[in-house]
Amino acid sequence: MASNQEVSDDQGLRRTLLVDKHAAYIKSFSRLWENPDKLEFVATEHFWMSGMYWGLSAMYLTGRLDEMDKDAIVSWVLRCQHPCGGFGGSERNDPHMLYTLSAVQILALYDKVDELDADKVASYVAGLQQPDGSFAGDAWGEIDTRFTYCALLCLSILGRTSLINMPAALDFIARCKNFDGGFGCTPGNESHAGQVFTCIGALSLADALHLVDRDLFCWWLCERQTKTGGLNGRPEKLQDVCYSWWCLSCLSILGRLHWIDRDALTRFILDCQDEEDGGISDRPDDMADIYHTFFGIAGLSLMGYPGLAPIDPTWALPVEVVERIKKRTPWPGHRLCS
Ligand code: GRG
Ligand code: ZN
């Protein structure tokens, strides 16, 4: 179990990851549904499934997963499934690709994927693929490379990537590539660090990283670091803790993690902690939230912060969990395509 871990920077200052505080903060998020009258309940209910995945993953990385109520969480996840096989962000929300992936990731964290009818979930996900290879987020048809990544990861966890047209999926990602080596959400859209993660993650899952202009793209990625040490998501924008994950995961997948100043980024993330109530915010002195808490800790894990379990940059799950999945599922699943 990680306790409050200290690192010293080159000026001899000591900053600490406040693991106990963050664990308390995450537990309070996971108990939100006990308080339907609270503003946070109403404001966050539609994305609880992802919030739960972020919180549980952060607890896993800090060695605290056992402190969460596994049985209650697993049965709640299963109650959020719809007859079509997809999952909603909560029991009262419609099914969506984003929350279907989060649900499957939570079950993977708990080694409970077998509780699912994998064929049913996989057919919901595969059914959202479009003739041009892209994926819609739900029945309403929004297209985004986020959903391509979600589909490939979900099907990889379930061992069912053979259900989709992989060459068409890869062709769609290739059409989202820009002159700077990055990727946008659909063809012709600006490169953005969040979207580049989804494209690099999907290409990595499909064993198709040869489609990346590695040096050009990693140059764009390392230019995301600002004077503060934090990373932004595109030129001229503000640094934000979550880009520690969106950018670093790509650099890690492409073997270029050392192209940024990791000490400066570590300091930036640690400066974004709420020292009283726990949690991590986007920038120093902003309000903490569960999303930045996870992505801050995940970024630190990628940089080998002491006491944290390693996270897999492609699967966005602890390395241990990914190893367990790969042992059980036919892998690499996409080779079963033709
Ligand atoms: C399992 C890790 C994991 C991901 C699932 C949902 C998803 C797949 C990926 C989301 C990728 C993404 C688009 C992230 C970016 C989120 C973000 C910070 C958007 C803010 O955009 P702007 O334009 O912010 O408001 P900037 O920083 O450009 O001003
Ligand atoms: Zn952010």
PDB file of N, CA, C and O in Angstrom, residues 122-187:
ATOM      1  N   ALA A 122     -20.246  -7.128 -26.730  1.00  0.00           N
ATOM      2  CA  ALA A 122     -19.431  -6.957 -27.937  1.00  0.00           C
ATOM      3  C   ALA A 122     -20.306  -6.660 -29.143  1.00  0.00           C
ATOM      4  O   ALA A 122     -19.933  -5.866 -30.018  1.00  0.00           O
ATOM      5  N   SER A 123     -21.501  -7.245 -29.188  1.00  0.00           N
ATOM      6  CA  SER A 123     -22.322  -6.974 -30.376  1.00  0.00           C
ATOM      7  C   SER A 123     -22.891  -5.556 -30.325  1.00  0.00           C
ATOM      8  O   SER A 123     -23.041  -4.906 -31.369  1.00  0.00           O
ATOM      9  N   TYR A 124     -23.134  -5.019 -29.117  1.00  0.00           N
ATOM     10  CA  TYR A 124     -23.545  -3.601 -29.008  1.00  0.00           C
ATOM     11  C   TYR A 124     -22.420  -2.701 -29.538  1.00  0.00           C
ATOM     12  O   TYR A 124     -22.640  -1.799 -30.345  1.00  0.00           O
ATOM     13  N   VAL A 125     -21.207  -2.981 -29.089  1.00  0.00           N
ATOM     14  CA  VAL A 125     -20.056  -2.143 -29.481  1.00  0.00           C
ATOM     15  C   VAL A 125     -19.796  -2.246 -30.978  1.00  0.00           C
ATOM     16  O   VAL A 125     -19.700  -1.233 -31.682  1.00  0.00           O
ATOM     17  N   ALA A 126     -19.721  -3.469 -31.479  1.00  0.00           N
ATOM     18  CA  ALA A 126     -19.415  -3.668 -32.911  1.00  0.00           C
ATOM     19  C   ALA A 126     -20.532  -3.089 -33.775  1.00  0.00           C
ATOM     20  O   ALA A 126     -20.270  -2.588 -34.879  1.00  0.00           O
ATOM     21  N   GLY A 127     -21.757  -3.106 -33.270  1.00  0.00           N
ATOM     22  CA  GLY A 127     -22.900  -2.589 -34.029  1.00  0.00           C
ATOM     23  C   GLY A 127     -22.838  -1.081 -34.236  1.00  0.00           C
ATOM     24  O   GLY A 127     -23.568  -0.531 -35.061  1.00  0.00           O
ATOM     25  N   LEU A 128     -21.956  -0.404 -33.505  1.00  0.00           N
ATOM     26  CA  LEU A 128     -21.831   1.050 -33.673  1.00  0.00           C
ATOM     27  C   LEU A 128     -20.798   1.426 -34.741  1.00  0.00           C
ATOM     28  O   LEU A 128     -20.583   2.603 -35.019  1.00  0.00           O
ATOM     29  N   GLN A 129     -20.162   0.411 -35.347  1.00  0.00           N
ATOM     30  CA  GLN A 129     -19.220   0.744 -36.433  1.00  0.00           C
ATOM     31  C   GLN A 129     -19.993   1.156 -37.695  1.00  0.00           C
ATOM     32  O   GLN A 129     -21.020   0.558 -38.034  1.00  0.00           O
ATOM     33  N   GLN A 130     -19.483   2.170 -38.361  1.00  0.00           N
ATOM     34  CA  GLN A 130     -20.116   2.723 -39.561  1.00  0.00           C
ATOM     35  C   GLN A 130     -19.422   2.173 -40.819  1.00  0.00           C
ATOM     36  O   GLN A 130     -18.290   1.697 -40.738  1.00  0.00           O
ATOM     37  N   PRO A 131     -20.084   2.292 -41.981  1.00  0.00           N
ATOM     38  CA  PRO A 131     -19.475   1.753 -43.208  1.00  0.00           C
ATOM     39  C   PRO A 131     -18.080   2.323 -43.503  1.00  0.00           C
ATOM     40  O   PRO A 131     -17.237   1.648 -44.099  1.00  0.00           O
ATOM     41  N   ASP A 132     -17.790   3.589 -43.070  1.00  0.00           N
ATOM     42  CA  ASP A 132     -16.457   4.166 -43.353  1.00  0.00           C
ATOM     43  C   ASP A 132     -15.407   3.749 -42.314  1.00  0.00           C
ATOM     44  O   ASP A 132     -14.280   4.240 -42.332  1.00  0.00           O
ATOM     45  N   GLY A 133     -15.782   2.848 -41.407  1.00  0.00           N
ATOM     46  CA  GLY A 133     -14.823   2.335 -40.425  1.00  0.00           C
ATOM     47  C   GLY A 133     -14.886   3.050 -39.087  1.00  0.00           C
ATOM     48  O   GLY A 133     -14.392   2.539 -38.076  1.00  0.00           O
ATOM     49  N   SER A 134     -15.479   4.253 -39.053  1.00  0.00           N
ATOM     50  CA  SER A 134     -15.563   5.018 -37.799  1.00  0.00           C
ATOM     51  C   SER A 134     -16.577   4.366 -36.847  1.00  0.00           C
ATOM     52  O   SER A 134     -17.278   3.421 -37.228  1.00  0.00           O
ATOM     53  N   PHE A 135     -16.638   4.905 -35.617  1.00  0.00           N
ATOM     54  CA  PHE A 135     -17.615   4.406 -34.642  1.00  0.00           C
ATOM     55  C   PHE A 135     -18.476   5.561 -34.134  1.00  0.00           C
ATOM     56  O   PHE A 135     -17.967   6.662 -33.880  1.00  0.00           O
ATOM     57  N   ALA A 136     -19.755   5.285 -33.952  1.00  0.00           N
ATOM     58  CA  ALA A 136     -20.658   6.232 -33.298  1.00  0.00           C
ATOM     59  C   ALA A 136     -20.608   5.972 -31.799  1.00  0.00           C
ATOM     60  O   ALA A 136     -20.283   4.863 -31.354  1.00  0.00           O
ATOM     61  N   GLY A 137     -20.948   7.025 -31.018  1.00  0.00           N
ATOM     62  CA  GLY A 137     -20.943   6.877 -29.557  1.00  0.00           C
ATOM     63  C   GLY A 137     -22.180   6.165 -29.049  1.00  0.00           C
ATOM     64  O   GLY A 137     -22.144   5.500 -28.014  1.00  0.00           O
ATOM     65  N   ASP A 138     -23.283   6.316 -29.790  1.00  0.00           N
ATOM     66  CA  ASP A 138     -24.542   5.667 -29.391  1.00  0.00           C
ATOM     67  C   ASP A 138     -25.504   5.710 -30.564  1.00  0.00           C
ATOM     68  O   ASP A 138     -25.113   6.067 -31.688  1.00  0.00           O
ATOM     69  N   ALA A 139     -26.740   5.406 -30.289  1.00  0.00           N
ATOM     70  CA  ALA A 139     -27.734   5.320 -31.375  1.00  0.00           C
ATOM     71  C   ALA A 139     -27.945   6.666 -32.069  1.00  0.00           C
ATOM     72  O   ALA A 139     -28.464   6.717 -33.187  1.00  0.00           O
ATOM     73  N   TRP A 140     -27.538   7.775 -31.428  1.00  0.00           N
ATOM     74  CA  TRP A 140     -27.765   9.089 -32.023  1.00  0.00           C
ATOM     75  C   TRP A 140     -26.716   9.466 -33.060  1.00  0.00           C
ATOM     76  O   TRP A 140     -26.854  10.460 -33.773  1.00  0.00           O
ATOM     77  N   GLY A 141     -25.623   8.711 -33.123  1.00  0.00           N
ATOM     78  CA  GLY A 141     -24.747   8.802 -34.291  1.00  0.00           C
ATOM     79  C   GLY A 141     -23.563   9.757 -34.266  1.00  0.00           C
ATOM     80  O   GLY A 141     -22.915   9.938 -35.297  1.00  0.00           O
ATOM     81  N   GLU A 142     -23.225  10.381 -33.116  1.00  0.00           N
ATOM     82  CA  GLU A 142     -22.024  11.246 -33.099  1.00  0.00           C
ATOM     83  C   GLU A 142     -20.785  10.391 -33.408  1.00  0.00           C
ATOM     84  O   GLU A 142     -20.615   9.302 -32.853  1.00  0.00           O
ATOM     85  N   ILE A 143     -19.940  10.894 -34.305  1.00  0.00           N
ATOM     86  CA  ILE A 143     -18.719  10.165 -34.699  1.00  0.00           C
ATOM     87  C   ILE A 143     -17.511  10.870 -34.101  1.00  0.00           C
ATOM     88  O   ILE A 143     -17.423  12.099 -34.121  1.00  0.00           O
ATOM     89  N   ASP A 144     -16.555  10.101 -33.588  1.00  0.00           N
ATOM     90  CA  ASP A 144     -15.383  10.692 -32.921  1.00  0.00           C
ATOM     91  C   ASP A 144     -14.361   9.572 -32.748  1.00  0.00           C
ATOM     92  O   ASP A 144     -14.736   8.437 -32.431  1.00  0.00           O
ATOM     93  N   THR A 145     -13.067   9.916 -32.912  1.00  0.00           N
ATOM     94  CA  THR A 145     -12.041   8.888 -32.711  1.00  0.00           C
ATOM     95  C   THR A 145     -12.027   8.374 -31.264  1.00  0.00           C
ATOM     96  O   THR A 145     -11.515   7.293 -31.006  1.00  0.00           O
ATOM     97  N   ARG A 146     -12.624   9.155 -30.317  1.00  0.00           N
ATOM     98  CA  ARG A 146     -12.758   8.618 -28.953  1.00  0.00           C
ATOM     99  C   ARG A 146     -13.485   7.279 -28.980  1.00  0.00           C
ATOM    100  O   ARG A 146     -13.148   6.350 -28.252  1.00  0.00           O
ATOM    101  N   PHE A 147     -14.526   7.210 -29.832  1.00  0.00           N
ATOM    102  CA  PHE A 147     -15.355   6.003 -29.823  1.00  0.00           C
ATOM    103  C   PHE A 147     -14.644   4.831 -30.514  1.00  0.00           C
ATOM    104  O   PHE A 147     -14.908   3.670 -30.198  1.00  0.00           O
ATOM    105  N   THR A 148     -13.734   5.146 -31.426  1.00  0.00           N
ATOM    106  CA  THR A 148     -12.932   4.078 -32.046  1.00  0.00           C
ATOM    107  C   THR A 148     -12.062   3.421 -30.973  1.00  0.00           C
ATOM    108  O   THR A 148     -12.001   2.191 -30.855  1.00  0.00           O
ATOM    109  N   TYR A 149     -11.404   4.270 -30.170  1.00  0.00           N
ATOM    110  CA  TYR A 149     -10.560   3.720 -29.098  1.00  0.00           C
ATOM    111  C   TYR A 149     -11.400   2.904 -28.121  1.00  0.00           C
ATOM    112  O   TYR A 149     -11.033   1.790 -27.738  1.00  0.00           O
ATOM    113  N   CYS A 150     -12.528   3.476 -27.696  1.00  0.00           N
ATOM    114  CA  CYS A 150     -13.391   2.772 -26.730  1.00  0.00           C
ATOM    115  C   CYS A 150     -13.796   1.410 -27.286  1.00  0.00           C
ATOM    116  O   CYS A 150     -13.768   0.400 -26.568  1.00  0.00           O
ATOM    117  N   ALA A 151     -14.175   1.383 -28.574  1.00  0.00           N
ATOM    118  CA  ALA A 151     -14.622   0.120 -29.175  1.00  0.00           C
ATOM    119  C   ALA A 151     -13.473  -0.891 -29.189  1.00  0.00           C
ATOM    120  O   ALA A 151     -13.636  -2.047 -28.768  1.00  0.00           O
ATOM    121  N   LEU A 152     -12.291  -0.448 -29.637  1.00  0.00           N
ATOM    122  CA  LEU A 152     -11.170  -1.392 -29.740  1.00  0.00           C
ATOM    123  C   LEU A 152     -10.739  -1.901 -28.363  1.00  0.00           C
ATOM    124  O   LEU A 152     -10.409  -3.075 -28.202  1.00  0.00           O
ATOM    125  N   LEU A 153     -10.750  -1.007 -27.376  1.00  0.00           N
ATOM    126  CA  LEU A 153     -10.324  -1.452 -26.039  1.00  0.00           C
ATOM    127  C   LEU A 153     -11.351  -2.397 -25.423  1.00  0.00           C
ATOM    128  O   LEU A 153     -11.005  -3.441 -24.861  1.00  0.00           O
ATOM    129  N   CYS A 154     -12.614  -2.043 -25.556  1.00  0.00           N
ATOM    130  CA  CYS A 154     -13.684  -2.878 -25.013  1.00  0.00           C
ATOM    131  C   CYS A 154     -13.613  -4.281 -25.629  1.00  0.00           C
ATOM    132  O   CYS A 154     -13.634  -5.293 -24.921  1.00  0.00           O
ATOM    133  N   LEU A 155     -13.502  -4.313 -26.953  1.00  0.00           N
ATOM    134  CA  LEU A 155     -13.473  -5.606 -27.639  1.00  0.00           C
ATOM    135  C   LEU A 155     -12.177  -6.362 -27.331  1.00  0.00           C
ATOM    136  O   LEU A 155     -12.168  -7.596 -27.298  1.00  0.00           O
ATOM    137  N   SER A 156     -11.091  -5.634 -27.084  1.00  0.00           N
ATOM    138  CA  SER A 156      -9.834  -6.306 -26.716  1.00  0.00           C
ATOM    139  C   SER A 156      -9.982  -6.964 -25.345  1.00  0.00           C
ATOM    140  O   SER A 156      -9.545  -8.102 -25.139  1.00  0.00           O
ATOM    141  N   ILE A 157     -10.605  -6.245 -24.404  1.00  0.00           N
ATOM    142  CA  ILE A 157     -10.792  -6.820 -23.066  1.00  0.00           C
ATOM    143  C   ILE A 157     -11.692  -8.063 -23.162  1.00  0.00           C
ATOM    144  O   ILE A 157     -11.451  -9.070 -22.490  1.00  0.00           O
ATOM    145  N   LEU A 158     -12.683  -7.977 -24.047  1.00  0.00           N
ATOM    146  CA  LEU A 158     -13.628  -9.093 -24.182  1.00  0.00           C
ATOM    147  C   LEU A 158     -13.121 -10.175 -25.133  1.00  0.00           C
ATOM    148  O   LEU A 158     -13.766 -11.214 -25.303  1.00  0.00           O
ATOM    149  N   GLY A 159     -11.956  -9.938 -25.774  1.00  0.00           N
ATOM    150  CA  GLY A 159     -11.395 -10.922 -26.708  1.00  0.00           C
ATOM    151  C   GLY A 159     -12.235 -11.083 -27.964  1.00  0.00           C
ATOM    152  O   GLY A 159     -12.336 -12.182 -28.510  1.00  0.00           O
ATOM    153  N   ARG A 160     -12.831  -9.983 -28.438  1.00  0.00           N
ATOM    154  CA  ARG A 160     -13.745 -10.102 -29.586  1.00  0.00           C
ATOM    155  C   ARG A 160     -13.506  -9.031 -30.662  1.00  0.00           C
ATOM    156  O   ARG A 160     -14.460  -8.559 -31.290  1.00  0.00           O
ATOM    157  N   THR A 161     -12.246  -8.670 -30.894  1.00  0.00           N
ATOM    158  CA  THR A 161     -11.980  -7.660 -31.934  1.00  0.00           C
ATOM    159  C   THR A 161     -12.289  -8.193 -33.332  1.00  0.00           C
ATOM    160  O   THR A 161     -12.425  -7.424 -34.279  1.00  0.00           O
ATOM    161  N   SER A 162     -12.439  -9.521 -33.455  1.00  0.00           N
ATOM    162  CA  SER A 162     -12.723 -10.091 -34.781  1.00  0.00           C
ATOM    163  C   SER A 162     -14.112  -9.693 -35.278  1.00  0.00           C
ATOM    164  O   SER A 162     -14.419  -9.888 -36.454  1.00  0.00           O
ATOM    165  N   LEU A 163     -14.942  -9.123 -34.405  1.00  0.00           N
ATOM    166  CA  LEU A 163     -16.307  -8.753 -34.816  1.00  0.00           C
ATOM    167  C   LEU A 163     -16.356  -7.500 -35.687  1.00  0.00           C
ATOM    168  O   LEU A 163     -17.390  -7.204 -36.264  1.00  0.00           O
ATOM    169  N   ILE A 164     -15.261  -6.724 -35.720  1.00  0.00           N
ATOM    170  CA  ILE A 164     -15.336  -5.457 -36.463  1.00  0.00           C
ATOM    171  C   ILE A 164     -14.479  -5.504 -37.728  1.00  0.00           C
ATOM    172  O   ILE A 164     -13.630  -6.384 -37.881  1.00  0.00           O
ATOM    173  N   ASN A 165     -14.702  -4.517 -38.578  1.00  0.00           N
ATOM    174  CA  ASN A 165     -13.885  -4.391 -39.786  1.00  0.00           C
ATOM    175  C   ASN A 165     -12.650  -3.561 -39.407  1.00  0.00           C
ATOM    176  O   ASN A 165     -12.671  -2.332 -39.443  1.00  0.00           O
ATOM    177  N   MET A 166     -11.582  -4.260 -39.004  1.00  0.00           N
ATOM    178  CA  MET A 166     -10.389  -3.572 -38.505  1.00  0.00           C
ATOM    179  C   MET A 166      -9.687  -2.743 -39.587  1.00  0.00           C
ATOM    180  O   MET A 166      -9.307  -1.593 -39.327  1.00  0.00           O
ATOM    181  N   PRO A 167      -9.513  -3.259 -40.815  1.00  0.00           N
ATOM    182  CA  PRO A 167      -8.860  -2.412 -41.836  1.00  0.00           C
ATOM    183  C   PRO A 167      -9.601  -1.099 -42.040  1.00  0.00           C
ATOM    184  O   PRO A 167      -8.975  -0.034 -42.176  1.00  0.00           O
ATOM    185  N   ALA A 168     -10.936  -1.134 -42.024  1.00  0.00           N
ATOM    186  CA  ALA A 168     -11.709   0.106 -42.210  1.00  0.00           C
ATOM    187  C   ALA A 168     -11.526   1.032 -40.997  1.00  0.00           C
ATOM    188  O   ALA A 168     -11.408   2.260 -41.147  1.00  0.00           O
ATOM    189  N   ALA A 169     -11.473   0.452 -39.790  1.00  0.00           N
ATOM    190  CA  ALA A 169     -11.270   1.268 -38.577  1.00  0.00           C
ATOM    191  C   ALA A 169      -9.914   1.981 -38.662  1.00  0.00           C
ATOM    192  O   ALA A 169      -9.795   3.178 -38.345  1.00  0.00           O
ATOM    193  N   LEU A 170      -8.885   1.265 -39.115  1.00  0.00           N
ATOM    194  CA  LEU A 170      -7.540   1.853 -39.219  1.00  0.00           C
ATOM    195  C   LEU A 170      -7.495   2.914 -40.311  1.00  0.00           C
ATOM    196  O   LEU A 170      -6.858   3.962 -40.159  1.00  0.00           O
ATOM    197  N   ASP A 171      -8.217   2.645 -41.390  1.00  0.00           N
ATOM    198  CA  ASP A 171      -8.259   3.615 -42.482  1.00  0.00           C
ATOM    199  C   ASP A 171      -8.897   4.927 -41.996  1.00  0.00           C
ATOM    200  O   ASP A 171      -8.420   6.023 -42.322  1.00  0.00           O
ATOM    201  N   PHE A 172      -9.941   4.826 -41.184  1.00  0.00           N
ATOM    202  CA  PHE A 172     -10.582   6.050 -40.668  1.00  0.00           C
ATOM    203  C   PHE A 172      -9.594   6.839 -39.798  1.00  0.00           C
ATOM    204  O   PHE A 172      -9.464   8.056 -39.917  1.00  0.00           O
ATOM    205  N   ILE A 173      -8.864   6.131 -38.926  1.00  0.00           N
ATOM    206  CA  ILE A 173      -7.876   6.831 -38.074  1.00  0.00           C
ATOM    207  C   ILE A 173      -6.826   7.507 -38.959  1.00  0.00           C
ATOM    208  O   ILE A 173      -6.470   8.672 -38.733  1.00  0.00           O
ATOM    209  N   ALA A 174      -6.352   6.789 -39.967  1.00  0.00           N
ATOM    210  CA  ALA A 174      -5.323   7.367 -40.858  1.00  0.00           C
ATOM    211  C   ALA A 174      -5.853   8.639 -41.514  1.00  0.00           C
ATOM    212  O   ALA A 174      -5.101   9.600 -41.726  1.00  0.00           O
ATOM    213  N   ARG A 175      -7.159   8.681 -41.809  1.00  0.00           N
ATOM    214  CA  ARG A 175      -7.730   9.877 -42.448  1.00  0.00           C
ATOM    215  C   ARG A 175      -7.856  11.045 -41.465  1.00  0.00           C
ATOM    216  O   ARG A 175      -8.051  12.191 -41.875  1.00  0.00           O
ATOM    217  N   CYS A 176      -7.724  10.774 -40.153  1.00  0.00           N
ATOM    218  CA  CYS A 176      -7.786  11.845 -39.135  1.00  0.00           C
ATOM    219  C   CYS A 176      -6.411  12.444 -38.854  1.00  0.00           C
ATOM    220  O   CYS A 176      -6.271  13.345 -38.020  1.00  0.00           O
ATOM    221  N   LYS A 177      -5.361  11.906 -39.519  1.00  0.00           N
ATOM    222  CA  LYS A 177      -3.989  12.392 -39.274  1.00  0.00           C
ATOM    223  C   LYS A 177      -3.772  13.741 -39.954  1.00  0.00           C
ATOM    224  O   LYS A 177      -4.227  13.965 -41.070  1.00  0.00           O
ATOM    225  N   ASN A 178      -3.059  14.630 -39.235  1.00  0.00           N
ATOM    226  CA  ASN A 178      -2.812  15.997 -39.717  1.00  0.00           C
ATOM    227  C   ASN A 178      -1.355  16.219 -40.109  1.00  0.00           C
ATOM    228  O   ASN A 178      -0.484  15.396 -39.802  1.00  0.00           O
ATOM    229  N   PHE A 179      -1.077  17.395 -40.700  1.00  0.00           N
ATOM    230  CA  PHE A 179       0.280  17.740 -41.170  1.00  0.00           C
ATOM    231  C   PHE A 179       1.305  17.746 -40.033  1.00  0.00           C
ATOM    232  O   PHE A 179       2.491  17.561 -40.249  1.00  0.00           O
ATOM    233  N   ASP A 180       0.833  17.977 -38.759  1.00  0.00           N
ATOM    234  CA  ASP A 180       1.757  18.046 -37.622  1.00  0.00           C
ATOM    235  C   ASP A 180       2.022  16.669 -37.005  1.00  0.00           C
ATOM    236  O   ASP A 180       2.698  16.549 -35.981  1.00  0.00           O
ATOM    237  N   GLY A 181       1.463  15.631 -37.627  1.00  0.00           N
ATOM    238  CA  GLY A 181       1.678  14.274 -37.114  1.00  0.00           C
ATOM    239  C   GLY A 181       0.622  13.859 -36.108  1.00  0.00           C
ATOM    240  O   GLY A 181       0.527  12.685 -35.737  1.00  0.00           O
ATOM    241  N   GLY A 182      -0.187  14.824 -35.619  1.00  0.00           N
ATOM    242  CA  GLY A 182      -1.236  14.522 -34.639  1.00  0.00           C
ATOM    243  C   GLY A 182      -2.544  14.106 -35.300  1.00  0.00           C
ATOM    244  O   GLY A 182      -2.618  13.936 -36.529  1.00  0.00           O
ATOM    245  N   PHE A 183      -3.577  13.953 -34.486  1.00  0.00           N
ATOM    246  CA  PHE A 183      -4.863  13.467 -34.983  1.00  0.00           C
ATOM    247  C   PHE A 183      -5.996  14.314 -34.390  1.00  0.00           C
ATOM    248  O   PHE A 183      -5.890  14.815 -33.266  1.00  0.00           O
ATOM    249  N   GLY A 184      -7.087  14.405 -35.146  1.00  0.00           N
ATOM    250  CA  GLY A 184      -8.281  15.096 -34.644  1.00  0.00           C
ATOM    251  C   GLY A 184      -9.424  14.122 -34.407  1.00  0.00           C
ATOM    252  O   GLY A 184      -9.249  12.906 -34.524  1.00  0.00           O
ATOM    253  N   CYS A 185     -10.607  14.669 -34.117  1.00  0.00           N
ATOM    254  CA  CYS A 185     -11.733  13.778 -33.773  1.00  0.00           C
ATOM    255  C   CYS A 185     -12.416  13.182 -35.010  1.00  0.00           C
ATOM    256  O   CYS A 185     -13.025  12.118 -34.915  1.00  0.00           O
ATOM    257  N   THR A 186     -12.320  13.874 -36.136  1.00  0.00           N
ATOM    258  CA  THR A 186     -12.794  13.340 -37.426  1.00  0.00           C
ATOM    259  C   THR A 186     -11.847  13.907 -38.493  1.00  0.00           C
ATOM    260  O   THR A 186     -11.087  14.846 -38.204  1.00  0.00           O
ATOM    261  N   PRO A 187     -11.876  13.392 -39.723  1.00  0.00           N
ATOM    262  CA  PRO A 187     -10.947  13.901 -40.743  1.00  0.00           C
ATOM    263  C   PRO A 187     -11.069  15.412 -40.913  1.00  0.00           C
ATOM    264  O   PRO A 187     -12.174  15.961 -40.943  1.00  0.00           O
TER     265      PRO A 187
END
